[in-house]
PDB file of C-alpha atoms and ligand atoms in Angstrom:
ATOM      1  CA  MET A   7      -0.037  -0.072  -0.066  1.00 82.00           C
ATOM      2  CA  SER A   8       1.020   3.515  -0.762  1.00 94.00           C
ATOM      3  CA  ILE A   9       2.618   4.938   2.477  1.00 95.00           C
ATOM      4  CA  GLN A  10       1.465   8.220   1.646  1.00 96.00           C
ATOM      5  CA  LEU A  11      -2.529   6.907   1.345  1.00 97.00           C
ATOM      6  CA  ASP A  12      -1.850   5.153   4.635  1.00 96.00           C
ATOM      7  CA  THR A  13      -0.294   7.844   6.494  1.00 97.00           C
ATOM      8  CA  PHE A  14      -3.342   9.910   5.193  1.00 97.00           C
ATOM      9  CA  LEU A  15      -5.911   7.338   6.201  1.00 97.00           C
ATOM     10  CA  SER A  16      -4.392   6.610   9.915  1.00 97.00           C
ATOM     11  CA  HIS A  17      -4.390  10.299  10.578  1.00 97.00           C
ATOM     12  CA  GLU A  18      -7.970  10.897   9.598  1.00 97.00           C
ATOM     13  CA  LEU A  19      -9.304   8.102  11.139  1.00 97.00           C
ATOM     14  CA  HIS A  20      -7.551   9.087  14.299  1.00 97.00           C
ATOM     15  CA  GLU A  21      -8.983  12.486  13.925  1.00 97.00           C
ATOM     16  CA  LEU A  22     -12.347  10.958  14.239  1.00 97.00           C
ATOM     17  CA  HIS A  23     -11.829   8.689  16.967  1.00 97.00           C
ATOM     18  CA  GLU A  24     -10.311  12.011  18.868  1.00 97.00           C
ATOM     19  CA  LYS A  25     -13.333  13.972  18.186  1.00 97.00           C
ATOM     20  CA  GLY A  26     -15.831  11.298  19.088  1.00 97.00           C
ATOM     21  CA  LEU A  27     -16.869  11.142  15.332  1.00 97.00           C
ATOM     22  CA  TYR A  28     -15.941   7.644  14.147  1.00 96.00           C
ATOM     23  CA  ARG A  29     -18.781   5.346  14.081  1.00 94.00           C
ATOM     24  CA  SER A  30     -19.305   1.586  13.092  1.00 94.00           C
ATOM     25  CA  LEU A  31     -22.143   0.519  11.103  1.00 96.00           C
ATOM     26  CA  ARG A  32     -25.021  -1.161  13.233  1.00 95.00           C
ATOM     27  CA  ILE A  33     -25.759  -4.514  11.075  1.00 97.00           C
ATOM     28  CA  LEU A  34     -29.566  -5.186  10.569  1.00 97.00           C
ATOM     29  CA  GLU A  35     -30.247  -8.767  10.751  1.00 96.00           C
ATOM     30  CA  GLY A  36     -33.449  -9.852   8.900  1.00 95.00           C
ATOM     31  CA  GLN A  37     -36.184  -7.495   7.798  1.00 96.00           C
ATOM     32  CA  GLN A  38     -36.276  -3.709   8.066  1.00 95.00           C
ATOM     33  CA  LEU A  39     -39.394  -3.637  10.546  1.00 95.00           C
ATOM     34  CA  PRO A  40     -40.531  -1.238  13.319  1.00 93.00           C
ATOM     35  CA  GLN A  41     -38.964  -3.806  15.625  1.00 96.00           C
ATOM     36  CA  ALA A  42     -35.845  -4.935  14.303  1.00 96.00           C
ATOM     37  CA  ARG A  43     -32.703  -6.703  15.433  1.00 96.00           C
ATOM     38  CA  PHE A  44     -29.708  -4.578  15.017  1.00 96.00           C
ATOM     39  CA  ASP A  45     -26.430  -6.152  16.210  1.00 96.00           C
ATOM     40  CA  GLY A  46     -27.856  -9.021  17.953  1.00 95.00           C
ATOM     41  CA  ARG A  47     -30.270  -6.931  19.939  1.00 96.00           C
ATOM     42  CA  MET A  48     -34.047  -6.275  19.165  1.00 97.00           C
ATOM     43  CA  VAL A  49     -34.748  -2.605  19.463  1.00 96.00           C
ATOM     44  CA  VAL A  50     -37.852  -0.349  18.341  1.00 94.00           C
ATOM     45  CA  ASN A  51     -36.630   0.916  15.135  1.00 94.00           C
ATOM     46  CA  LEU A  52     -37.096   5.050  14.829  1.00 91.00           C
ATOM     47  CA  SER A  53     -34.289   5.687  12.478  1.00 92.00           C
ATOM     48  CA  SER A  54     -35.171   4.141   9.074  1.00 94.00           C
ATOM     49  CA  ASN A  55     -37.033   5.717   6.256  1.00 95.00           C
ATOM     50  CA  ASN A  56     -39.180   3.220   5.687  1.00 96.00           C
ATOM     51  CA  TYR A  57     -41.976   5.334   6.602  1.00 96.00           C
ATOM     52  CA  LEU A  58     -44.992   3.080   5.407  1.00 97.00           C
ATOM     53  CA  GLY A  59     -43.314  -0.257   5.744  1.00 96.00           C
ATOM     54  CA  LEU A  60     -43.701  -0.809   2.179  1.00 97.00           C
ATOM     55  CA  ASN A  61     -40.286  -2.604   1.946  1.00 95.00           C
ATOM     56  CA  THR A  62     -41.633  -5.711   3.106  1.00 96.00           C
ATOM     57  CA  HIS A  63     -45.308  -5.245   1.554  1.00 97.00           C
ATOM     58  CA  PRO A  64     -46.380  -8.801  -0.213  1.00 97.00           C
ATOM     59  CA  ALA A  65     -47.692  -6.682  -3.470  1.00 98.00           C
ATOM     60  CA  LEU A  66     -44.092  -5.173  -3.605  1.00 98.00           C
ATOM     61  CA  VAL A  67     -42.326  -8.499  -3.020  1.00 98.00           C
ATOM     62  CA  ARG A  68     -44.276 -10.006  -5.704  1.00 98.00           C
ATOM     63  CA  ALA A  69     -43.799  -7.784  -8.070  1.00 98.00           C
ATOM     64  CA  ALA A  70     -39.997  -7.698  -7.851  1.00 98.00           C
ATOM     65  CA  ILE A  71     -40.099 -11.514  -7.990  1.00 98.00           C
ATOM     66  CA  GLU A  72     -42.027 -11.376 -11.150  1.00 98.00           C
ATOM     67  CA  ALA A  73     -40.401  -8.916 -12.884  1.00 98.00           C
ATOM     68  CA  THR A  74     -37.064 -10.379 -12.196  1.00 98.00           C
ATOM     69  CA  GLU A  75     -38.596 -14.024 -13.432  1.00 98.00           C
ATOM     70  CA  ARG A  76     -40.039 -12.227 -16.730  1.00 98.00           C
ATOM     71  CA  PHE A  77     -37.207  -9.772 -17.205  1.00 98.00           C
ATOM     72  CA  GLY A  78     -34.097 -11.108 -15.678  1.00 98.00           C
ATOM     73  CA  VAL A  79     -32.129  -8.931 -12.897  1.00 98.00           C
ATOM     74  CA  GLY A  80     -30.261  -6.408 -14.314  1.00 98.00           C
ATOM     75  CA  SER A  81     -30.811  -3.816 -17.268  1.00 97.00           C
ATOM     76  CA  GLY A  82     -27.859  -4.160 -18.835  1.00 97.00           C
ATOM     77  CA  ALA A  83     -27.068  -0.673 -20.171  1.00 97.00           C
ATOM     78  CA  VAL A  84     -27.328   3.016 -19.232  1.00 97.00           C
ATOM     79  CA  ARG A  85     -30.831   4.579 -20.340  1.00 96.00           C
ATOM     80  CA  SER A  86     -29.738   6.453 -23.448  1.00 95.00           C
ATOM     81  CA  ILE A  87     -28.058   3.318 -24.917  1.00 96.00           C
ATOM     82  CA  ALA A  88     -29.987   0.306 -24.514  1.00 97.00           C
ATOM     83  CA  GLY A  89     -31.043   0.376 -20.845  1.00 97.00           C
ATOM     84  CA  THR A  90     -34.460   1.860 -21.611  1.00 98.00           C
ATOM     85  CA  MET A  91     -37.148  -0.927 -20.738  1.00 98.00           C
ATOM     86  CA  LYS A  92     -40.980  -0.628 -21.084  1.00 98.00           C
ATOM     87  CA  LEU A  93     -40.811  -0.817 -17.263  1.00 98.00           C
ATOM     88  CA  HIS A  94     -38.708   2.520 -16.962  1.00 98.00           C
ATOM     89  CA  ILE A  95     -41.008   4.326 -19.156  1.00 98.00           C
ATOM     90  CA  GLU A  96     -44.344   3.043 -17.535  1.00 98.00           C
ATOM     91  CA  LEU A  97     -43.139   3.922 -14.244  1.00 98.00           C
ATOM     92  CA  GLU A  98     -41.957   7.613 -15.372  1.00 98.00           C
ATOM     93  CA  LYS A  99     -45.559   7.842 -16.707  1.00 98.00           C
ATOM     94  CA  ARG A 100     -47.131   6.748 -13.676  1.00 98.00           C
ATOM     95  CA  ILE A 101     -45.224   9.133 -11.624  1.00 98.00           C
ATOM     96  CA  ALA A 102     -46.015  12.030 -13.946  1.00 98.00           C
ATOM     97  CA  GLN A 103     -49.779  11.136 -14.020  1.00 97.00           C
ATOM     98  CA  PHE A 104     -49.394  10.938  -9.677  1.00 97.00           C
ATOM     99  CA  LYS A 105     -47.911  14.257  -9.359  1.00 96.00           C
ATOM    100  CA  ASN A 106     -50.173  15.702 -12.141  1.00 95.00           C
ATOM    101  CA  VAL A 107     -46.789  17.030 -14.276  1.00 97.00           C
ATOM    102  CA  GLU A 108     -46.442  16.811 -18.113  1.00 98.00           C
ATOM    103  CA  ALA A 109     -43.185  14.010 -17.405  1.00 98.00           C
ATOM    104  CA  CYS A 110     -40.986  12.753 -15.138  1.00 98.00           C
ATOM    105  CA  VAL A 111     -37.350  11.287 -15.361  1.00 98.00           C
ATOM    106  CA  VAL A 112     -36.318   8.418 -12.975  1.00 98.00           C
ATOM    107  CA  PHE A 113     -32.880   8.277 -11.814  1.00 98.00           C
ATOM    108  CA  GLN A 114     -30.831   5.609  -9.829  1.00 98.00           C
ATOM    109  CA  SER A 115     -31.319   7.428  -6.625  1.00 98.00           C
ATOM    110  CA  GLY A 116     -32.577  10.748  -5.351  1.00 98.00           C
ATOM    111  CA  PHE A 117     -28.998  11.841  -4.710  1.00 98.00           C
ATOM    112  CA  THR A 118     -28.031  11.639  -8.102  1.00 98.00           C
ATOM    113  CA  ALA A 119     -31.599  12.856  -9.282  1.00 98.00           C
ATOM    114  CA  ASN A 120     -30.475  16.258  -7.465  1.00 98.00           C
ATOM    115  CA  ALA A 121     -26.752  16.168  -8.350  1.00 97.00           C
ATOM    116  CA  GLY A 122     -27.750  15.449 -12.054  1.00 98.00           C
ATOM    117  CA  THR A 123     -30.473  17.818 -12.289  1.00 98.00           C
ATOM    118  CA  VAL A 124     -28.946  20.912 -10.538  1.00 98.00           C
ATOM    119  CA  SER A 125     -25.595  20.262 -12.448  1.00 98.00           C
ATOM    120  CA  ALA A 126     -27.286  19.918 -15.579  1.00 98.00           C
ATOM    121  CA  ILE A 127     -28.871  23.171 -15.662  1.00 98.00           C
ATOM    122  CA  LEU A 128     -27.348  25.740 -13.813  1.00 98.00           C
ATOM    123  CA  GLY A 129     -23.665  26.850 -15.389  1.00 97.00           C
ATOM    124  CA  LYS A 130     -20.706  29.296 -14.881  1.00 97.00           C
ATOM    125  CA  GLY A 131     -22.752  32.898 -14.682  1.00 97.00           C
ATOM    126  CA  ASP A 132     -25.801  31.298 -13.068  1.00 98.00           C
ATOM    127  CA  LEU A 133     -26.555  31.722  -9.505  1.00 98.00           C
ATOM    128  CA  ILE A 134     -28.194  29.332  -6.936  1.00 98.00           C
ATOM    129  CA  ILE A 135     -29.775  30.347  -3.773  1.00 98.00           C
ATOM    130  CA  SER A 136     -30.126  27.727  -1.335  1.00 98.00           C
ATOM    131  CA  ASP A 137     -31.361  26.918   2.076  1.00 98.00           C
ATOM    132  CA  GLU A 138     -28.273  25.991   4.284  1.00 97.00           C
ATOM    133  CA  LEU A 139     -29.776  22.937   5.791  1.00 97.00           C
ATOM    134  CA  ASN A 140     -30.508  21.669   2.079  1.00 97.00           C
ATOM    135  CA  HIS A 141     -29.430  18.256   1.485  1.00 96.00           C
ATOM    136  CA  ALA A 142     -26.107  17.097   0.486  1.00 96.00           C
ATOM    137  CA  SER A 143     -26.913  15.722  -2.848  1.00 97.00           C
ATOM    138  CA  ILE A 144     -28.162  19.582  -3.671  1.00 97.00           C
ATOM    139  CA  ILE A 145     -25.096  20.767  -2.326  1.00 96.00           C
ATOM    140  CA  ASP A 146     -22.967  18.683  -4.656  1.00 97.00           C
ATOM    141  CA  GLY A 147     -25.067  19.482  -7.471  1.00 97.00           C
ATOM    142  CA  CYS A 148     -24.622  23.077  -6.627  1.00 97.00           C
ATOM    143  CA  ARG A 149     -20.854  22.935  -6.678  1.00 96.00           C
ATOM    144  CA  LEU A 150     -20.851  20.451  -9.709  1.00 97.00           C
ATOM    145  CA  SER A 151     -22.663  23.235 -11.678  1.00 98.00           C
ATOM    146  CA  ARG A 152     -19.642  25.701 -11.591  1.00 97.00           C
ATOM    147  CA  ALA A 153     -22.579  28.578 -10.769  1.00 98.00           C
ATOM    148  CA  ASP A 154     -22.418  30.958  -7.920  1.00 98.00           C
ATOM    149  CA  ILE A 155     -24.022  29.871  -4.655  1.00 98.00           C
ATOM    150  CA  ARG A 156     -25.785  32.148  -1.931  1.00 98.00           C
ATOM    151  CA  VAL A 157     -26.733  30.098   0.923  1.00 98.00           C
ATOM    152  CA  PHE A 158     -29.868  31.548   2.981  1.00 98.00           C
ATOM    153  CA  PRO A 159     -30.378  30.567   6.928  1.00 98.00           C
ATOM    154  CA  HIS A 160     -32.654  28.041   7.372  1.00 98.00           C
ATOM    155  CA  LYS A 161     -36.233  28.795   6.312  1.00 98.00           C
ATOM    156  CA  ASP A 162     -35.594  32.882   6.525  1.00 98.00           C
ATOM    157  CA  THR A 163     -37.871  34.043   3.580  1.00 98.00           C
ATOM    158  CA  GLU A 164     -36.630  37.645   4.448  1.00 98.00           C
ATOM    159  CA  ALA A 165     -33.142  36.828   3.816  1.00 98.00           C
ATOM    160  CA  LEU A 166     -33.857  35.163   0.739  1.00 98.00           C
ATOM    161  CA  GLU A 167     -36.064  38.032  -0.587  1.00 98.00           C
ATOM    162  CA  LYS A 168     -32.767  40.171   0.023  1.00 98.00           C
ATOM    163  CA  ILE A 169     -30.533  37.960  -1.836  1.00 98.00           C
ATOM    164  CA  LEU A 170     -33.236  37.892  -4.702  1.00 98.00           C
ATOM    165  CA  ALA A 171     -33.272  41.538  -4.592  1.00 98.00           C
ATOM    166  CA  GLU A 172     -29.607  42.252  -4.481  1.00 97.00           C
ATOM    167  CA  THR A 173     -28.811  39.810  -7.560  1.00 97.00           C
ATOM    168  CA  GLN A 174     -31.792  41.035  -9.590  1.00 95.00           C
ATOM    169  CA  ALA A 175     -29.594  42.699 -11.976  1.00 95.00           C
ATOM    170  CA  LEU A 176     -27.216  39.766 -12.858  1.00 95.00           C
ATOM    171  CA  PRO A 177     -27.732  38.289 -16.385  1.00 95.00           C
ATOM    172  CA  GLY A 178     -27.587  34.493 -15.526  1.00 96.00           C
ATOM    173  CA  LYS A 179     -30.332  32.166 -14.714  1.00 98.00           C
ATOM    174  CA  LYS A 180     -31.231  31.830 -11.102  1.00 98.00           C
ATOM    175  CA  LEU A 181     -32.267  29.038  -9.148  1.00 98.00           C
ATOM    176  CA  VAL A 182     -34.139  28.770  -5.703  1.00 98.00           C
ATOM    177  CA  ILE A 183     -33.776  25.570  -3.990  1.00 98.00           C
ATOM    178  CA  THR A 184     -35.087  23.691  -0.985  1.00 98.00           C
ATOM    179  CA  ASP A 185     -35.975  20.584   0.666  1.00 98.00           C
ATOM    180  CA  GLY A 186     -39.980  20.568   1.167  1.00 98.00           C
ATOM    181  CA  VAL A 187     -39.265  18.407   4.123  1.00 97.00           C
ATOM    182  CA  PHE A 188     -35.619  18.755   5.771  1.00 96.00           C
ATOM    183  CA  SER A 189     -33.941  15.599   6.755  1.00 91.00           C
ATOM    184  CA  MET A 190     -32.592  16.567  10.204  1.00 88.00           C
ATOM    185  CA  ASP A 191     -35.502  17.835  12.146  1.00 89.00           C
ATOM    186  CA  GLY A 192     -38.503  17.069   9.506  1.00 91.00           C
ATOM    187  CA  ASP A 193     -39.605  20.430   9.381  1.00 96.00           C
ATOM    188  CA  ILE A 194     -41.539  21.521   6.300  1.00 98.00           C
ATOM    189  CA  ALA A 195     -40.215  24.428   4.249  1.00 98.00           C
ATOM    190  CA  PRO A 196     -42.373  27.893   4.223  1.00 98.00           C
ATOM    191  CA  LEU A 197     -43.026  27.012   0.274  1.00 98.00           C
ATOM    192  CA  PRO A 198     -45.984  29.199  -0.312  1.00 98.00           C
ATOM    193  CA  LYS A 199     -43.845  32.207   0.759  1.00 98.00           C
ATOM    194  CA  ILE A 200     -40.694  30.728  -1.231  1.00 98.00           C
ATOM    195  CA  VAL A 201     -42.579  30.069  -4.314  1.00 98.00           C
ATOM    196  CA  GLU A 202     -43.929  33.413  -4.441  1.00 98.00           C
ATOM    197  CA  LEU A 203     -40.733  35.095  -4.124  1.00 98.00           C
ATOM    198  CA  ALA A 204     -39.121  32.815  -6.653  1.00 98.00           C
ATOM    199  CA  ALA A 205     -42.033  33.848  -9.155  1.00 98.00           C
ATOM    200  CA  ARG A 206     -42.007  37.574  -8.299  1.00 98.00           C
ATOM    201  CA  TYR A 207     -37.979  37.808  -8.828  1.00 98.00           C
ATOM    202  CA  GLY A 208     -38.288  35.513 -12.163  1.00 97.00           C
ATOM    203  CA  ALA A 209     -36.170  32.518 -10.748  1.00 98.00           C
ATOM    204  CA  ILE A 210     -36.423  29.067 -11.245  1.00 98.00           C
ATOM    205  CA  MET A 211     -37.911  26.768  -8.449  1.00 98.00           C
ATOM    206  CA  MET A 212     -36.708  23.605  -7.278  1.00 98.00           C
ATOM    207  CA  VAL A 213     -37.962  21.321  -4.583  1.00 98.00           C
ATOM    208  CA  ASP A 214     -36.578  18.168  -3.194  1.00 98.00           C
ATOM    209  CA  ASP A 215     -39.202  16.212  -1.861  1.00 97.00           C
ATOM    210  CA  ALA A 216     -37.477  13.213  -0.745  1.00 96.00           C
ATOM    211  CA  HIS A 217     -39.022  12.875   2.878  1.00 96.00           C
ATOM    212  CA  ALA A 218     -42.553  14.049   1.734  1.00 96.00           C
ATOM    213  CA  SER A 219     -42.860  11.605  -1.095  1.00 93.00           C
ATOM    214  CA  GLY A 220     -45.451   9.244   0.471  1.00 94.00           C
ATOM    215  CA  VAL A 221     -45.842  11.316   3.369  1.00 95.00           C
ATOM    216  CA  LEU A 222     -47.348  14.503   2.745  1.00 96.00           C
ATOM    217  CA  GLY A 223     -50.206  15.484   0.529  1.00 95.00           C
ATOM    218  CA  LYS A 224     -53.066  13.568  -0.942  1.00 94.00           C
ATOM    219  CA  SER A 225     -51.929   9.807  -1.150  1.00 95.00           C
ATOM    220  CA  GLY A 226     -48.476  11.124  -0.375  1.00 95.00           C
ATOM    221  CA  ARG A 227     -48.203  13.168  -3.433  1.00 96.00           C
ATOM    222  CA  GLY A 228     -45.685  15.919  -1.570  1.00 97.00           C
ATOM    223  CA  THR A 229     -45.183  19.243  -0.189  1.00 97.00           C
ATOM    224  CA  ILE A 230     -46.373  20.822  -3.377  1.00 97.00           C
ATOM    225  CA  ASP A 231     -50.032  19.141  -3.264  1.00 97.00           C
ATOM    226  CA  HIS A 232     -49.716  19.510   0.679  1.00 97.00           C
ATOM    227  CA  PHE A 233     -49.767  23.394  -0.027  1.00 98.00           C
ATOM    228  CA  GLY A 234     -51.704  23.530  -3.245  1.00 97.00           C
ATOM    229  CA  LEU A 235     -48.978  24.792  -5.223  1.00 97.00           C
ATOM    230  CA  HIS A 236     -49.527  22.719  -8.565  1.00 96.00           C
ATOM    231  CA  GLY A 237     -48.066  24.280 -11.557  1.00 95.00           C
ATOM    232  CA  LYS A 238     -45.611  26.666  -9.583  1.00 97.00           C
ATOM    233  CA  VAL A 239     -42.869  24.633  -9.088  1.00 98.00           C
ATOM    234  CA  ASP A 240     -40.720  24.125 -11.962  1.00 98.00           C
ATOM    235  CA  ILE A 241     -38.741  21.285 -10.835  1.00 98.00           C
ATOM    236  CA  GLN A 242     -39.784  18.680  -8.057  1.00 98.00           C
ATOM    237  CA  VAL A 243     -37.771  15.952  -6.965  1.00 98.00           C
ATOM    238  CA  GLY A 244     -38.815  13.051  -4.981  1.00 97.00           C
ATOM    239  CA  THR A 245     -37.470   9.813  -3.755  1.00 97.00           C
ATOM    240  CA  LEU A 246     -38.300   6.104  -4.188  1.00 98.00           C
ATOM    241  CA  SER A 247     -36.022   4.822  -1.781  1.00 97.00           C
ATOM    242  CA  LYS A 248     -37.775   6.177   1.295  1.00 97.00           C
ATOM    243  CA  ALA A 249     -41.408   5.711   1.751  1.00 97.00           C
ATOM    244  CA  ILE A 250     -41.851   4.057  -1.543  1.00 97.00           C
ATOM    245  CA  GLY A 251     -39.610   1.147  -0.087  1.00 95.00           C
ATOM    246  CA  ALA A 252     -37.368   0.245  -2.952  1.00 97.00           C
ATOM    247  CA  MET A 253     -34.738   2.734  -4.627  1.00 97.00           C
ATOM    248  CA  GLY A 254     -34.408   5.510  -7.122  1.00 98.00           C
ATOM    249  CA  GLY A 255     -35.472   9.330  -7.367  1.00 98.00           C
ATOM    250  CA  TYR A 256     -37.087  11.142  -9.828  1.00 98.00           C
ATOM    251  CA  VAL A 257     -37.561  14.791 -11.353  1.00 98.00           C
ATOM    252  CA  CYS A 258     -40.964  16.057 -12.463  1.00 98.00           C
ATOM    253  CA  GLY A 259     -41.771  18.988 -14.600  1.00 98.00           C
ATOM    254  CA  SER A 260     -42.368  20.049 -18.052  1.00 98.00           C
ATOM    255  CA  ARG A 261     -41.881  17.783 -20.975  1.00 98.00           C
ATOM    256  CA  ASN A 262     -39.091  20.213 -22.261  1.00 98.00           C
ATOM    257  CA  LEU A 263     -37.332  19.652 -18.527  1.00 98.00           C
ATOM    258  CA  ILE A 264     -37.528  15.863 -18.862  1.00 98.00           C
ATOM    259  CA  GLU A 265     -36.198  15.824 -22.419  1.00 98.00           C
ATOM    260  CA  TYR A 266     -33.336  18.264 -21.673  1.00 98.00           C
ATOM    261  CA  LEU A 267     -32.310  15.847 -18.718  1.00 98.00           C
ATOM    262  CA  TYR A 268     -32.475  12.759 -21.059  1.00 98.00           C
ATOM    263  CA  HIS A 269     -29.918  14.639 -23.051  1.00 98.00           C
ATOM    264  CA  ARG A 270     -27.719  16.275 -20.053  1.00 98.00           C
ATOM    265  CA  ALA A 271     -28.175  14.700 -17.223  1.00 98.00           C
ATOM    266  CA  ARG A 272     -25.054  12.789 -16.384  1.00 97.00           C
ATOM    267  CA  PRO A 273     -26.175   9.870 -14.197  1.00 97.00           C
ATOM    268  CA  PHE A 274     -28.882   9.186 -16.357  1.00 97.00           C
ATOM    269  CA  LEU A 275     -26.155   9.140 -19.342  1.00 97.00           C
ATOM    270  CA  PHE A 276     -23.561   7.440 -17.677  1.00 97.00           C
ATOM    271  CA  SER A 277     -24.838   4.990 -15.027  1.00 97.00           C
ATOM    272  CA  THR A 278     -26.878   1.578 -15.681  1.00 98.00           C
ATOM    273  CA  SER A 279     -30.692   1.950 -15.365  1.00 97.00           C
ATOM    274  CA  HIS A 280     -32.424   0.361 -12.340  1.00 98.00           C
ATOM    275  CA  PRO A 281     -33.148  -3.694 -12.635  1.00 98.00           C
ATOM    276  CA  PRO A 282     -36.548  -4.513 -13.858  1.00 98.00           C
ATOM    277  CA  ALA A 283     -37.349  -5.810 -10.177  1.00 98.00           C
ATOM    278  CA  VAL A 284     -36.984  -1.872  -8.980  1.00 98.00           C
ATOM    279  CA  ALA A 285     -39.229  -0.506 -11.375  1.00 98.00           C
ATOM    280  CA  ALA A 286     -41.954  -2.979 -11.139  1.00 98.00           C
ATOM    281  CA  THR A 287     -41.652  -2.504  -7.330  1.00 98.00           C
ATOM    282  CA  CYS A 288     -42.218   1.095  -7.382  1.00 98.00           C
ATOM    283  CA  LEU A 289     -44.966   0.731  -9.610  1.00 98.00           C
ATOM    284  CA  ALA A 290     -46.650  -1.259  -7.236  1.00 98.00           C
ATOM    285  CA  ALA A 291     -45.777   1.192  -4.355  1.00 98.00           C
ATOM    286  CA  PHE A 292     -48.066   3.900  -6.461  1.00 97.00           C
ATOM    287  CA  ASP A 293     -50.869   1.251  -6.416  1.00 97.00           C
ATOM    288  CA  ILE A 294     -50.426   0.854  -2.996  1.00 97.00           C
ATOM    289  CA  LEU A 295     -50.339   4.775  -2.139  1.00 96.00           C
ATOM    290  CA  GLU A 296     -53.538   5.362  -4.272  1.00 95.00           C
ATOM    291  CA  ASN A 297     -55.595   2.137  -3.163  1.00 96.00           C
ATOM    292  CA  GLU A 298     -54.405   1.828   0.616  1.00 95.00           C
ATOM    293  CA  PRO A 299     -54.678   4.945   2.396  1.00 94.00           C
ATOM    294  CA  GLN A 300     -54.464   3.110   5.765  1.00 96.00           C
ATOM    295  CA  TRP A 301     -50.692   2.959   5.419  1.00 96.00           C
ATOM    296  CA  ILE A 302     -50.241   6.808   5.414  1.00 96.00           C
ATOM    297  CA  ASP A 303     -52.829   7.464   7.962  1.00 96.00           C
ATOM    298  CA  ARG A 304     -51.173   4.905  10.513  1.00 96.00           C
ATOM    299  CA  LEU A 305     -47.795   6.925   9.980  1.00 96.00           C
ATOM    300  CA  TRP A 306     -49.275  10.167  10.930  1.00 95.00           C
ATOM    301  CA  LYS A 307     -51.381   8.322  13.692  1.00 97.00           C
ATOM    302  CA  ASN A 308     -48.085   7.013  14.746  1.00 95.00           C
ATOM    303  CA  ALA A 309     -46.262   9.946  14.773  1.00 93.00           C
ATOM    304  CA  ARG A 310     -48.680  11.895  16.833  1.00 95.00           C
ATOM    305  CA  LEU A 311     -48.793   8.981  19.281  1.00 95.00           C
ATOM    306  CA  PHE A 312     -44.890   9.154  19.786  1.00 93.00           C
ATOM    307  CA  LYS A 313     -45.364  12.954  20.127  1.00 93.00           C
ATOM    308  CA  ASP A 314     -47.604  13.152  22.523  1.00 96.00           C
ATOM    309  CA  GLY A 315     -45.957  10.488  24.420  1.00 95.00           C
ATOM    310  CA  LEU A 316     -42.822  12.548  24.197  1.00 94.00           C
ATOM    311  CA  ASP A 317     -44.606  15.565  25.875  1.00 94.00           C
ATOM    312  CA  LYS A 318     -46.265  13.838  28.397  1.00 95.00           C
ATOM    313  CA  LEU A 319     -42.930  12.769  29.690  1.00 94.00           C
ATOM    314  CA  VAL A 320     -41.809  16.445  29.377  1.00 86.00           C
ATOM    315  CA  PHE A 321     -39.579  16.124  26.755  1.00 83.00           C
TER     316      PHE A 321
HETATM  317  C1  PLP B 412     -32.757  10.841   1.425  1.00 95.44           C
HETATM  318  C2  PLP B 412     -32.443  12.159   0.639  1.00 95.44           C
HETATM  319  C3  PLP B 412     -32.298  12.465  -0.482  1.00 95.44           C
HETATM  320  C4  PLP B 412     -31.231  11.225  -1.279  1.00 95.44           C
HETATM  321  O1  PLP B 412     -32.321   9.884  -1.905  1.00 95.44           O
HETATM  322  P1  PLP B 412     -31.828   8.689  -2.193  1.00 95.44           P
HETATM  323  O2  PLP B 412     -32.724   8.130  -2.735  1.00 95.44           O
HETATM  324  O3  PLP B 412     -31.530   8.084  -0.524  1.00 95.44           O
HETATM  325  O4  PLP B 412     -30.688   8.730  -2.737  1.00 95.44           O
HETATM  326  C5  PLP B 412     -32.218  13.418  -1.309  1.00 95.44           C
HETATM  327  N1  PLP B 412     -32.629  14.840  -0.612  1.00 95.44           N
HETATM  328  C6  PLP B 412     -33.222  14.639   0.623  1.00 95.44           C
HETATM  329  C7  PLP B 412     -33.768  15.675   0.834  1.00 95.44           C
HETATM  330  C8  PLP B 412     -33.118  13.486   1.206  1.00 95.44           C
HETATM  331  O5  PLP B 412     -33.496  13.186   2.494  1.00 95.44           O
END
């Protein structure tokens, strides 16, 4: 091994230990259930993003098995060469319909959806205005784009407006970007105000709805639906890896936006598409969202029960 590399790695790992930031991975044995066995111990699992329990839902499991038997385990190519299967297109149409938008493109993950989209749309001379607590994949997308980046304090719409006013005369494209529901505290962005400001100052509006997908809005349509902002957000990102129970991310918007991403989003162009089982699983999940409202109801009931319990315990 390179001595240089080894010295670097040992030093960095030592630092992590020193700062108390070193972690070992918890190992899940068996299924990702509300009570699960991690590292040999049964625990109440409050840490997964499997909000609706769909990743063990029998209909989804069946869909994955059937698709594998019919179409094999892998797609065999990137989307733009030979890796677009009928199932991939069916899923994109299904999501577009669900979200009430013209079109949708599915990526390998929410991470690649954000990073690939932001970096495809913005470039040198453009400006991105981003909430300070936005997800890492947005931050990476911003950096990859080489656009200028201005960060506003968390959910601070006055600060956002100030930046928009200050930068009004700049010639490049402007993007206002926020998580719909934030990863760390689960709080919801003040979208009506943010959307209004973006429109007033002529900025592109993008919302990352990873945590709201399958959770907020009618049948889990997300924060845009929750706030009744249909048609007012140019770019909506969602994930298939959390409440939907499988894996993947998607971007919803105009037909032109999606056509453009088909040509310019680098993860779409240069990384192999989902195995058929994943696409089929996600299709089955959207059936569940629309036909079995009890899962979302139960999620909210559980959340309320837990919060009330914490209140009673004076947390
Ligand atoms: C989890 C998450 C992502 C990434 O989604 P994956 O599908 O897990 O890659 C993106 N944005 C936000 C806000 C997230 O919480």
